Short mmCIF file of C-alpha atoms and ligand atoms in Angstrom, two decimals:
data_model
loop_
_atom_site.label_atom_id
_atom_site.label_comp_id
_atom_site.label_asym_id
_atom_site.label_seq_id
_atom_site.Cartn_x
_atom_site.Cartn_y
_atom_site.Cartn_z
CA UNK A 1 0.00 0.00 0.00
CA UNK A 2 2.84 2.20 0.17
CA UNK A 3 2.19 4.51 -3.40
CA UNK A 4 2.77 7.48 -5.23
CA UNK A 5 3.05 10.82 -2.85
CA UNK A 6 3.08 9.28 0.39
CA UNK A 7 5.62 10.96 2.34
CA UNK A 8 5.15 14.77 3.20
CA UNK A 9 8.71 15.25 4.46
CA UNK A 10 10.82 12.88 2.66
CA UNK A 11 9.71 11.63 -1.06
CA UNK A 12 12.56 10.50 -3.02
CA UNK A 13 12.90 6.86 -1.85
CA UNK A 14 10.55 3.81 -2.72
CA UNK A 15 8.77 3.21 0.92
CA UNK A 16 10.31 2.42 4.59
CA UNK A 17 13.59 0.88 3.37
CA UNK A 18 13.80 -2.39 4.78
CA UNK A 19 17.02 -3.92 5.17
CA UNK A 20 17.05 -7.33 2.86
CA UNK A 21 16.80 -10.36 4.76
CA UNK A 22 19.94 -11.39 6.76
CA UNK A 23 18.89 -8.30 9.84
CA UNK A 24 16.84 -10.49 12.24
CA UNK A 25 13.40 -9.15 12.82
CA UNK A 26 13.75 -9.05 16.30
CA UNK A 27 16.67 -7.10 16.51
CA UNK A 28 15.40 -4.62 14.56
CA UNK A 29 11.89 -4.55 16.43
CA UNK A 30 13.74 -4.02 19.64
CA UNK A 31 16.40 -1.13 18.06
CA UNK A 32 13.04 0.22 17.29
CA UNK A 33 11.47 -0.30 20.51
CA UNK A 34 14.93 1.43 22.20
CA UNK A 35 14.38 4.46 19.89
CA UNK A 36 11.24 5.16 21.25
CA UNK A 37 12.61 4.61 25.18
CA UNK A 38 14.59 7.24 24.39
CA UNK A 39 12.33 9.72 23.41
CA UNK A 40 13.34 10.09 19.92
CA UNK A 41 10.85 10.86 17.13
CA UNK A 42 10.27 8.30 14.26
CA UNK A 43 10.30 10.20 10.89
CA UNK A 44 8.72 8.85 7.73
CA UNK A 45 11.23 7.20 6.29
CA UNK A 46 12.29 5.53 9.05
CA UNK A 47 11.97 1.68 9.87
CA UNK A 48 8.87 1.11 11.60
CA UNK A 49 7.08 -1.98 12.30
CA UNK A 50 4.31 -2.48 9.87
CA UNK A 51 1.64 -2.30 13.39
CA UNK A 52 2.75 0.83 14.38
CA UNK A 53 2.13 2.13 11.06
CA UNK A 54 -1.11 0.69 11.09
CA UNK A 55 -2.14 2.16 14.68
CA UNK A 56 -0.77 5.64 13.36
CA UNK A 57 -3.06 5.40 10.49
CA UNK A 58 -6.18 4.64 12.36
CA UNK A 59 -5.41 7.13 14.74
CA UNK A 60 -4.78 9.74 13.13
CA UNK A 61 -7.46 9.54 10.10
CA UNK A 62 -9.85 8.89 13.01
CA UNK A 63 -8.83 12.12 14.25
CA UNK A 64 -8.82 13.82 10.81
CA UNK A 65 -11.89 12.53 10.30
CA UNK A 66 -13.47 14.01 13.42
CA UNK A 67 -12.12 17.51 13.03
CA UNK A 68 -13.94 17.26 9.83
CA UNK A 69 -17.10 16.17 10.61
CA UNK A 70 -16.85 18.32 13.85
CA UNK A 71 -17.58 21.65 11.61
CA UNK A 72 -21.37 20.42 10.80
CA UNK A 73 -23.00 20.84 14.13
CA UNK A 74 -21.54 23.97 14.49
CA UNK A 75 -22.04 25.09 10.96
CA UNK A 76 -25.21 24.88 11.71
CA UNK A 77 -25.96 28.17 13.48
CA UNK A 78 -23.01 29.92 11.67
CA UNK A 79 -26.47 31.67 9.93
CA UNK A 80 -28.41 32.09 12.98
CA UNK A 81 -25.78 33.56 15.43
CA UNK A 82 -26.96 36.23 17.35
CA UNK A 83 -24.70 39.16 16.56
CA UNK A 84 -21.72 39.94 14.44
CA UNK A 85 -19.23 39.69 16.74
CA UNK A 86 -20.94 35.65 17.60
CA UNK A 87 -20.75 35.15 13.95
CA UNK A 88 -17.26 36.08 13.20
CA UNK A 89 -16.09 34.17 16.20
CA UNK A 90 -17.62 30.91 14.87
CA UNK A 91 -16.90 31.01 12.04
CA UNK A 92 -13.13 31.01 12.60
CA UNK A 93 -13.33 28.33 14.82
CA UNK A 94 -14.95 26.25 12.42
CA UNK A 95 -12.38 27.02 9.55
CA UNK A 96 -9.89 25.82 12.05
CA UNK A 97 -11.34 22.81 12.42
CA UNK A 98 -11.33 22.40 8.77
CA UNK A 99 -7.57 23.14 9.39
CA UNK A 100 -6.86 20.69 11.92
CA UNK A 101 -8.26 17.91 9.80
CA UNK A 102 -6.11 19.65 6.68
CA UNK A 103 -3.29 19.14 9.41
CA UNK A 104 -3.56 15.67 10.01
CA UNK A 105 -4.69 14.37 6.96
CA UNK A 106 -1.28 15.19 5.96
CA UNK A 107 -0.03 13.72 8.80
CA UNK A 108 -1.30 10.62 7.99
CA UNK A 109 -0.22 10.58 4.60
CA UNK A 110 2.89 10.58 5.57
CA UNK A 111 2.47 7.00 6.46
CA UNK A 112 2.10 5.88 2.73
CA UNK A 113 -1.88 6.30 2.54
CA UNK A 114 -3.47 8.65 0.16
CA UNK A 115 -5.75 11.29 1.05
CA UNK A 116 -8.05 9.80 -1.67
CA UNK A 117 -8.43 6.71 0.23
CA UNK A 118 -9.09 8.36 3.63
CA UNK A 119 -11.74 10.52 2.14
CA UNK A 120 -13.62 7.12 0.29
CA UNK A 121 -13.28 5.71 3.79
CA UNK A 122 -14.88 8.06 5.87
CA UNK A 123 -17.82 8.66 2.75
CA UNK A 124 -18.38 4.83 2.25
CA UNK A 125 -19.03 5.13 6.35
CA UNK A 126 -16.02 2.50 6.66
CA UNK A 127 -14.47 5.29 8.98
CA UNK A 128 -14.78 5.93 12.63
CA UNK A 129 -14.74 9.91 13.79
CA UNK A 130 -15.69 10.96 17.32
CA UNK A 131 -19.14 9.92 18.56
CA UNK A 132 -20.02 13.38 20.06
CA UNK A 133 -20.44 14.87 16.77
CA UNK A 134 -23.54 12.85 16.18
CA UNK A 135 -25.59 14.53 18.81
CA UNK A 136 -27.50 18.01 17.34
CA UNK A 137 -27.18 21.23 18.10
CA UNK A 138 -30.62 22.43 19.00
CA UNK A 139 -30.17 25.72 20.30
CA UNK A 140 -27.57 28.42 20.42
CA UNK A 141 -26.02 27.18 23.99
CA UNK A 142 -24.90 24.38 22.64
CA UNK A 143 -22.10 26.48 20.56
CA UNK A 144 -21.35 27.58 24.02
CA UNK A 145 -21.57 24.09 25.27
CA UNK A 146 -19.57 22.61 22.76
CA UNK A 147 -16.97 24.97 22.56
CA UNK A 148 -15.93 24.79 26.66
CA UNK A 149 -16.39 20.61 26.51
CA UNK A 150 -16.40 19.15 23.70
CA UNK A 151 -13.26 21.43 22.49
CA UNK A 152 -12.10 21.16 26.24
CA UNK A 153 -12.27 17.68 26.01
CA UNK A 154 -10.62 17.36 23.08
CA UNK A 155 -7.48 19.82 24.49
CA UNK A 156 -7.10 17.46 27.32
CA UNK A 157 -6.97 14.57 24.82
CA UNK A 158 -4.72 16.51 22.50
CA UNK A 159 -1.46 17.64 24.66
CA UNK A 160 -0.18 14.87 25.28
CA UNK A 161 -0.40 13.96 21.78
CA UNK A 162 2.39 16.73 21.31
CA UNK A 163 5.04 14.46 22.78
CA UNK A 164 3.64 11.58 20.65
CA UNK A 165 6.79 9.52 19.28
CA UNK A 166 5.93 9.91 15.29
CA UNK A 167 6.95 13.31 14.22
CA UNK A 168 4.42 14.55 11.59
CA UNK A 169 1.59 13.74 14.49
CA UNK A 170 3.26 15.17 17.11
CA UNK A 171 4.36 18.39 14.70
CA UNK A 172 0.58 18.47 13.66
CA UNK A 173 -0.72 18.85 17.34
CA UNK A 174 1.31 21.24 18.45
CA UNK A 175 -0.03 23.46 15.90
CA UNK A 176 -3.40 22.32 16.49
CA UNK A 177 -3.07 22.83 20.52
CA UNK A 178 -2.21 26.73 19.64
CA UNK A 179 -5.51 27.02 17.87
CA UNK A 180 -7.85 25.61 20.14
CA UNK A 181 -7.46 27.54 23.66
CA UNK A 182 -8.99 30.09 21.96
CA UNK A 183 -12.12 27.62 21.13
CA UNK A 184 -12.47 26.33 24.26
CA UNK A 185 -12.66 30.32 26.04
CA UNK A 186 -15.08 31.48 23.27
CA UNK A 187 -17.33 28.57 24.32
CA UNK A 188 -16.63 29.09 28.06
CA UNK A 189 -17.49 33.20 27.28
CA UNK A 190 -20.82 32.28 25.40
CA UNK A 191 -22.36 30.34 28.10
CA UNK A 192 -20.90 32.90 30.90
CA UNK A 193 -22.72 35.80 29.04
CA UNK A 194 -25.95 32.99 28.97
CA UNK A 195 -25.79 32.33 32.26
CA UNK A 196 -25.54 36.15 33.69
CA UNK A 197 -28.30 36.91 31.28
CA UNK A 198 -32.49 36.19 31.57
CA UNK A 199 -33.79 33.29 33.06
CA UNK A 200 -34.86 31.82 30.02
CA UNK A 201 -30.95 32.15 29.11
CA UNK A 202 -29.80 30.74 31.58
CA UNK A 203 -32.16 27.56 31.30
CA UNK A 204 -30.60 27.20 27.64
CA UNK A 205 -27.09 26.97 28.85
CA UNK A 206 -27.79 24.22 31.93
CA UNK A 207 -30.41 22.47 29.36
CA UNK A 208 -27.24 22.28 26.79
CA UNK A 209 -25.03 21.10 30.24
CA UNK A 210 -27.32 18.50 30.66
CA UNK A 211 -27.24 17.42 27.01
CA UNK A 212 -23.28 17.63 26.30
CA UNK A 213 -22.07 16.37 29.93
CA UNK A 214 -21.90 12.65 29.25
CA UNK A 215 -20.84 12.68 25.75
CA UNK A 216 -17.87 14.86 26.52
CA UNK A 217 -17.10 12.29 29.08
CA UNK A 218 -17.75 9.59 26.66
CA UNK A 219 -15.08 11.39 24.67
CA UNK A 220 -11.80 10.12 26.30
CA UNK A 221 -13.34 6.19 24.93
CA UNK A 222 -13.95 3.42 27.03
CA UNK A 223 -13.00 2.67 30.65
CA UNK A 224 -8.95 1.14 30.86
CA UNK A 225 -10.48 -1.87 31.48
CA UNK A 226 -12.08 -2.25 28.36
CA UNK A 227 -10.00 -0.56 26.03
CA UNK A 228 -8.68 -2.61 23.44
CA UNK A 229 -5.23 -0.47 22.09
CA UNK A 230 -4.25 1.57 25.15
CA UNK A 231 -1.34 -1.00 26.93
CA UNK A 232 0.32 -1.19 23.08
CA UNK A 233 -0.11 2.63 22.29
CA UNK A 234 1.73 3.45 25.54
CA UNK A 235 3.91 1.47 25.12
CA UNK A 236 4.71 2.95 21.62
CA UNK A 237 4.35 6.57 23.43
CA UNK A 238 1.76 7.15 20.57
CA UNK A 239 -0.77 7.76 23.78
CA UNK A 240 0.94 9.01 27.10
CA UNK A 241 -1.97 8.73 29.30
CA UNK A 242 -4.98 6.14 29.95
CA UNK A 243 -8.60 7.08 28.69
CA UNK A 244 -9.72 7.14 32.68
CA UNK A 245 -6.66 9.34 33.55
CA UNK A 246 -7.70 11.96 31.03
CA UNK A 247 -11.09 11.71 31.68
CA UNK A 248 -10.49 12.35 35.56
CA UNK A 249 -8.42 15.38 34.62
CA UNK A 250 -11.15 16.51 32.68
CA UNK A 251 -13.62 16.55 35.29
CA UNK A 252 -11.33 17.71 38.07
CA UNK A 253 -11.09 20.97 36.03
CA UNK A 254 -14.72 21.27 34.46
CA UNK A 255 -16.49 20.86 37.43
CA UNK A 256 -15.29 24.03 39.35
CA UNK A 257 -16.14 26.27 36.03
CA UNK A 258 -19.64 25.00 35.77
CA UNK A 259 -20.03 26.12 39.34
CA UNK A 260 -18.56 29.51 38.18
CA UNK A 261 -21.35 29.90 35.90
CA UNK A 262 -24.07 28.70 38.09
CA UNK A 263 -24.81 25.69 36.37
CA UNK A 264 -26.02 22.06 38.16
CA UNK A 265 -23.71 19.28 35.97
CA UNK A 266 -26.44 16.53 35.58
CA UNK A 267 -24.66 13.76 37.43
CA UNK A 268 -26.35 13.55 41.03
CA UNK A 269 -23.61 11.07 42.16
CA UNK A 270 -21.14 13.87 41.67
CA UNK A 271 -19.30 14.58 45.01
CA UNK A 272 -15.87 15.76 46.27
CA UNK A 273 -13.54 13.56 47.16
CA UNK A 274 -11.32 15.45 50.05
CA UNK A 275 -9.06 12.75 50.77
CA UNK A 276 -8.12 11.79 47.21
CA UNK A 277 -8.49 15.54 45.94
CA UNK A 278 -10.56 14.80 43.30
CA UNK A 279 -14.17 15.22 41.83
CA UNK A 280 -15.56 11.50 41.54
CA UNK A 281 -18.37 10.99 38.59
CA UNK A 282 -21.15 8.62 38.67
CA UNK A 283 -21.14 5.71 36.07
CA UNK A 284 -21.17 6.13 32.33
CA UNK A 285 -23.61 4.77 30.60
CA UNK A 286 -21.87 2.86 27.69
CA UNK A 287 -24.59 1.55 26.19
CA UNK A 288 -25.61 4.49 24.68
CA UNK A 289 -21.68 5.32 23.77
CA UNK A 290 -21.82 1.88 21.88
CA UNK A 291 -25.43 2.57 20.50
CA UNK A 292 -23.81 5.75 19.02
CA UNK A 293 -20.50 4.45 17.57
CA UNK A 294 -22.17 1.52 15.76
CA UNK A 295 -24.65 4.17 14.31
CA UNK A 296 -27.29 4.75 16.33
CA UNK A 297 -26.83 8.23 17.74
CA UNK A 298 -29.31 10.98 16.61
CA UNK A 299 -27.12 12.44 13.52
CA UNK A 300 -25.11 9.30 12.21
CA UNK A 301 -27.01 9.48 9.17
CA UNK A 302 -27.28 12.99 8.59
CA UNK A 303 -23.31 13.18 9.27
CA UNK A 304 -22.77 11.42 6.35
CA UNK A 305 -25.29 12.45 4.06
CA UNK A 306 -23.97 16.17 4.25
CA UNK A 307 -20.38 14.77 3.83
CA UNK A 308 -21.16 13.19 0.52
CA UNK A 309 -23.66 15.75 -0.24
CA UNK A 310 -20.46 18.36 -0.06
CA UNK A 311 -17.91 16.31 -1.83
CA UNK A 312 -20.59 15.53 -4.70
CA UNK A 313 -21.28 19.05 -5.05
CA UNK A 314 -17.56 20.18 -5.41
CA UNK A 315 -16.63 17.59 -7.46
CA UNK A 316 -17.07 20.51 -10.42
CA UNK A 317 -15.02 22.35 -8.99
CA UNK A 318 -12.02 20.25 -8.58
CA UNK A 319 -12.58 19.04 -12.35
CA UNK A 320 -12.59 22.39 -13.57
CA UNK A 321 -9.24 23.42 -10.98
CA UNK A 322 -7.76 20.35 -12.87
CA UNK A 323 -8.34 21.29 -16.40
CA UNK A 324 -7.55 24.87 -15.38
CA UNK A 325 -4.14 23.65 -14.77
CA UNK A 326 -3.86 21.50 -17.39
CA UNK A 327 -4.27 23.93 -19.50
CA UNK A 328 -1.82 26.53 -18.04
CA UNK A 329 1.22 24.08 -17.12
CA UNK A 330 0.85 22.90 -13.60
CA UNK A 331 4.16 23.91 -13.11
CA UNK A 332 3.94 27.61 -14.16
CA UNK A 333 4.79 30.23 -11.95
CA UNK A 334 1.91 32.31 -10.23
CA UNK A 335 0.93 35.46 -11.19
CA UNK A 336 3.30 38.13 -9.71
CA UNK A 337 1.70 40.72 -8.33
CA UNK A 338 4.05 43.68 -8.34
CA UNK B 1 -12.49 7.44 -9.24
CA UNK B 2 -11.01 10.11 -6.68
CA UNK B 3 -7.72 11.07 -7.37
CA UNK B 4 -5.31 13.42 -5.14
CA UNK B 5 -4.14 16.64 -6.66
CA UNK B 6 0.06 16.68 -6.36
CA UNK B 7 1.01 17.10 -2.83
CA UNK B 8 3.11 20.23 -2.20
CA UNK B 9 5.78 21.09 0.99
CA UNK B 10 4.62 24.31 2.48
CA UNK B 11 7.51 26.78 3.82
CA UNK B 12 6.57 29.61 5.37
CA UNK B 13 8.81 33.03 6.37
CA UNK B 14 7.31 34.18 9.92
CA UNK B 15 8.85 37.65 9.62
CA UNK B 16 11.12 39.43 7.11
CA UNK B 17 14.54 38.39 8.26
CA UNK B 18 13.96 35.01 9.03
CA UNK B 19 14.19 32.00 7.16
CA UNK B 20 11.46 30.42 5.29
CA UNK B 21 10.85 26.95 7.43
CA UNK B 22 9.27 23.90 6.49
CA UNK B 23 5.64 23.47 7.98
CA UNK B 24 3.60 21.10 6.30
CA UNK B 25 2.31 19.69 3.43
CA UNK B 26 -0.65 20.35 1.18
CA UNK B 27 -2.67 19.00 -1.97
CA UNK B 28 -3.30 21.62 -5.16
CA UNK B 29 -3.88 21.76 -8.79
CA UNK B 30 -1.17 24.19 -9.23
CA UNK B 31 1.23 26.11 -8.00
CA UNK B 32 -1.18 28.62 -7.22
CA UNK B 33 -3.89 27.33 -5.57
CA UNK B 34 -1.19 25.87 -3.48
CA UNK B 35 0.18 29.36 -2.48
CA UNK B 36 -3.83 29.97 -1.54
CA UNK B 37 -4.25 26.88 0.30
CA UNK B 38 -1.17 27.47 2.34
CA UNK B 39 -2.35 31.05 3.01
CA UNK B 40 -5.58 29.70 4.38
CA UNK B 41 -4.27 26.26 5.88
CA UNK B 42 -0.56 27.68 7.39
CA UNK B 43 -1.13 31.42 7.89
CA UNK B 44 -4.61 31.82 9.91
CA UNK B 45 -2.80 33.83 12.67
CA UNK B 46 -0.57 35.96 10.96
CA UNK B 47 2.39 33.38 11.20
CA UNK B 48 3.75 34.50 7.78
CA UNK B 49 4.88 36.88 5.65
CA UNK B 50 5.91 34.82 2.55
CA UNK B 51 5.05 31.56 1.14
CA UNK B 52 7.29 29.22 -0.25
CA UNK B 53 5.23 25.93 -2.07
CA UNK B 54 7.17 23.20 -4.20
CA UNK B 55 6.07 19.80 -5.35
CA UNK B 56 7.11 17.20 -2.95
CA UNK B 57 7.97 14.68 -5.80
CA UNK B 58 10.71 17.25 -6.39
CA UNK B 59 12.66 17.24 -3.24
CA UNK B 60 15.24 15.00 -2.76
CA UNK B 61 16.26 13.57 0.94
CA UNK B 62 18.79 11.45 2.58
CA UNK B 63 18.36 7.99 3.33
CA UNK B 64 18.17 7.44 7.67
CA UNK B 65 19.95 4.05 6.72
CA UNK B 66 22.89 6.25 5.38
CA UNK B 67 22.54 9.06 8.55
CA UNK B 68 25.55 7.46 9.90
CA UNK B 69 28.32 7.35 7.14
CA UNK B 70 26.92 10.65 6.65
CA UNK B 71 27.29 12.50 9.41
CA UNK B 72 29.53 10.69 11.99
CA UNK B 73 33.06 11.82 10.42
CA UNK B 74 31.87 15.54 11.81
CA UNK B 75 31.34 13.79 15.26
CA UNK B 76 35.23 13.77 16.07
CA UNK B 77 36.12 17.21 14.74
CA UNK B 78 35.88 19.05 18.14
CA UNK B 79 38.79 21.86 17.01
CA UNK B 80 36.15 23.32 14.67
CA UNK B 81 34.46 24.73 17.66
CA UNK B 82 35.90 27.76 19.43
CA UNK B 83 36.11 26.03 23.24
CA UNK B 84 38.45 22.95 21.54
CA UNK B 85 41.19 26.20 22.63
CA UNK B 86 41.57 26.82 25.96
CA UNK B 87 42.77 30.67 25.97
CA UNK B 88 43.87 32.45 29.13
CA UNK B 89 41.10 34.06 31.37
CA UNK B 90 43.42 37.41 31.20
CA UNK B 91 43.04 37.77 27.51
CA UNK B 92 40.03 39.67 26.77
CA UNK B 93 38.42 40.14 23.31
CA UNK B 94 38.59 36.24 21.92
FE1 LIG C 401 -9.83 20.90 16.32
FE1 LIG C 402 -11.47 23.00 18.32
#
């Protein structure tokens, strides 16, 4: 599978050079293995083992794939925001999310599979992308709402990811980490200025609380018990912390801002734990996590459908940017403009 | 069938004086519509003043199998660096 315009940062050779034969496997897994213990990045051309590769790829397409299809529920009241100011706001954070997956699509690339393929993937509905973006947005607290957890969340998930042990990923979230504080505080802002406004305000932002609380949760995947790559991915430092580790961190510091705004987060078993110093959470449902990632959650289909419905509709457009520049040399210089 | 416009390398100059460096990669038509797409995709935040694009099937990189025959004979050459001499405390200006 390696092809044609795989690698982003180092192009000239034919695909992971393997040395021929007589180099024991082994060997090489462990000289691999050491690299890693020593905190050095693995580069595209590098040896890799063909699993890691394979774990990159999922990983990272599944995360390309979510920033994505993250921009339609916001999209969605990019039209109906309630002021300029609201509308600018969202969307640049939505064109950043577009930029994220631009980001990491690349990033994955790198890995010897073409953007082509990831796309058919995630259109055929062959690809996995984050649950939570299959819930709606049904009123304007949710932007609020998704901004502070879903994009909180999805920090809490993401910096680690900066130390991650393949380069283009790592590379890729450190840019993507310096673009989403500021989604996370627009989203905190919006439901600050909801809840210090009417009461019927303020019932929108703890009615979008109660909708996005679990699914944020659900975000950092299932409990370490049941997680299925986590003991491998550590030990590949392509994941630095356990799903329940994040997700603890996550409450420990959303908790103490809902409180700040006033808001009631809709899990009555919520208490304080003195002793351990930390917020303890009731149990997750995970039926409705599983009901949601096999396709069951409200928007699945609708996802999808507005994927496809998009690429259909451009596919004129990148005919015609293809003939354009057949036409004109697809080498030639571009225009200068004084 | 879906096929991937040519993948382009993305350099960017932050500010005049610097460098252009090396900060990702991108798919376009041409060379223009790469120069847009990096505009949009790499410079959101002001992080550039000039664009570099070029075709990544043009750029030509070492092998890591060969890193070593490459550059280990610099490893040894400690007298190109100015604290190989050791120069008297007293003598000022070196
Ligand atoms: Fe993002
Ligand atoms: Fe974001």
């Amino acid at each position: 599978m390696l092809g044609f315009g795989m690698y982003t940062q180092a192009l000239d050779s034919a695909g992971a050079a393997e040395p021929q034969g007589d180099v024991d496997e082994v060997a090489r897994l462990e000289r691999f293995q050491a690299r890693i213990d020593r905190d050095e990045k693995i580069e595209p051309k590098d040896w890799m083992p063909a699993d890691y590769r394979q774990a990159l790829i999922r990983q990272i397409a599944q995360h390309a794939h979510s920033e994505v299809v993250g921009m339609l529920p916001e999209g969605n009241w990019i039209s109906r925001a309630p002021s300029l100011r609201r509308k600018v706001v969202l969307i640049a954070k939505v064109q950043d999310e577009g930029g994220h997956g631009m980001y990491l699509y690349s990033a994955a690339e790198t890995l010897g599979v073409s953007r082509a393929a990831l796309i058919e993937q995630l259109l055929a509905g062959r690809a996995k992308y984050s649950s939570i973006f299959n819930y709606p947005t049904l009123t304007w607290a949710d932007i609020g709402a998704i901004g502070w957890l879903v994009d909180g969340a999805a920090i809490m998930n993401q910096i680690p990811l900066c130390r991650c042990s393949y380069g283009p990923y790592a590379r890729a979230m450190v840019r993507i980490c310096k673009e989403e504080s500021f989604h996370q505080r627009q989203g905190y802002e919006l439901m600050l200025t909801l809840a210090r406004g009417s009461a019927a305000q303020r019932a929108m932002a703890q009615e979008a609380l109660n909708r996005w609380w679990w699914p944020s949760l659900m975000m950092f995947g299932p409990s370490d018990a049941h997680s299925v790559h986590t003991a491998q991915s550590m030990r590949w430092k392509i994941k630095r912390f356990s799903n329940d580790e994040l997700r603890q961190k996550f409450i420990d510091v959303t908790v103490p801002q809902a409180q700040y705004l006033g808001l009631t987060v809709p899990d009555p078993e919520l208490r304080w734990d003195e002793p351990a110093q930390h917020y303890r959470a009731g149990p997750i449902d995970w039926s409705e996590f599983q009901a949601v990632l096999e396709g069951g959650g409200p928007c699945n289909r609708e996802r999808l459908a507005a994927r496809r419905e998009a690429h259909e509709a451009g596919r004129w457009v990148r005919e015609a940017a293809v003939a354009y520049a057949e036409k004109h040399g697809a080498h030639a210089e571009p225009a200068r403009s004084g | 069938m879906n096929e991937d416009w040519a993948l382009y390398e993305v350099f960017i100059r932050s500010r005049s004086g610097l460098e252009h460096k090396h900060v990702g990669s991108l798919h376009a038509a041409d060379a223009r519509m790469a120069i847009e797409h990096a505009r949009d995709t790499y410079t959101r935040r002001l992080e550039g003043v000039s664009i570099w694009v070029v075709r990544s099937s043009e750029i030509v990189a070492s092998d890591p199998e060969e890193a070593e025959a490459l550059f280990e004979p610099a490893r040894d050459k400690i007298y190109r660096h100015p604290t190989f001499y050791a120069i008297p405390d007293e003598v000022k200006n070196l």
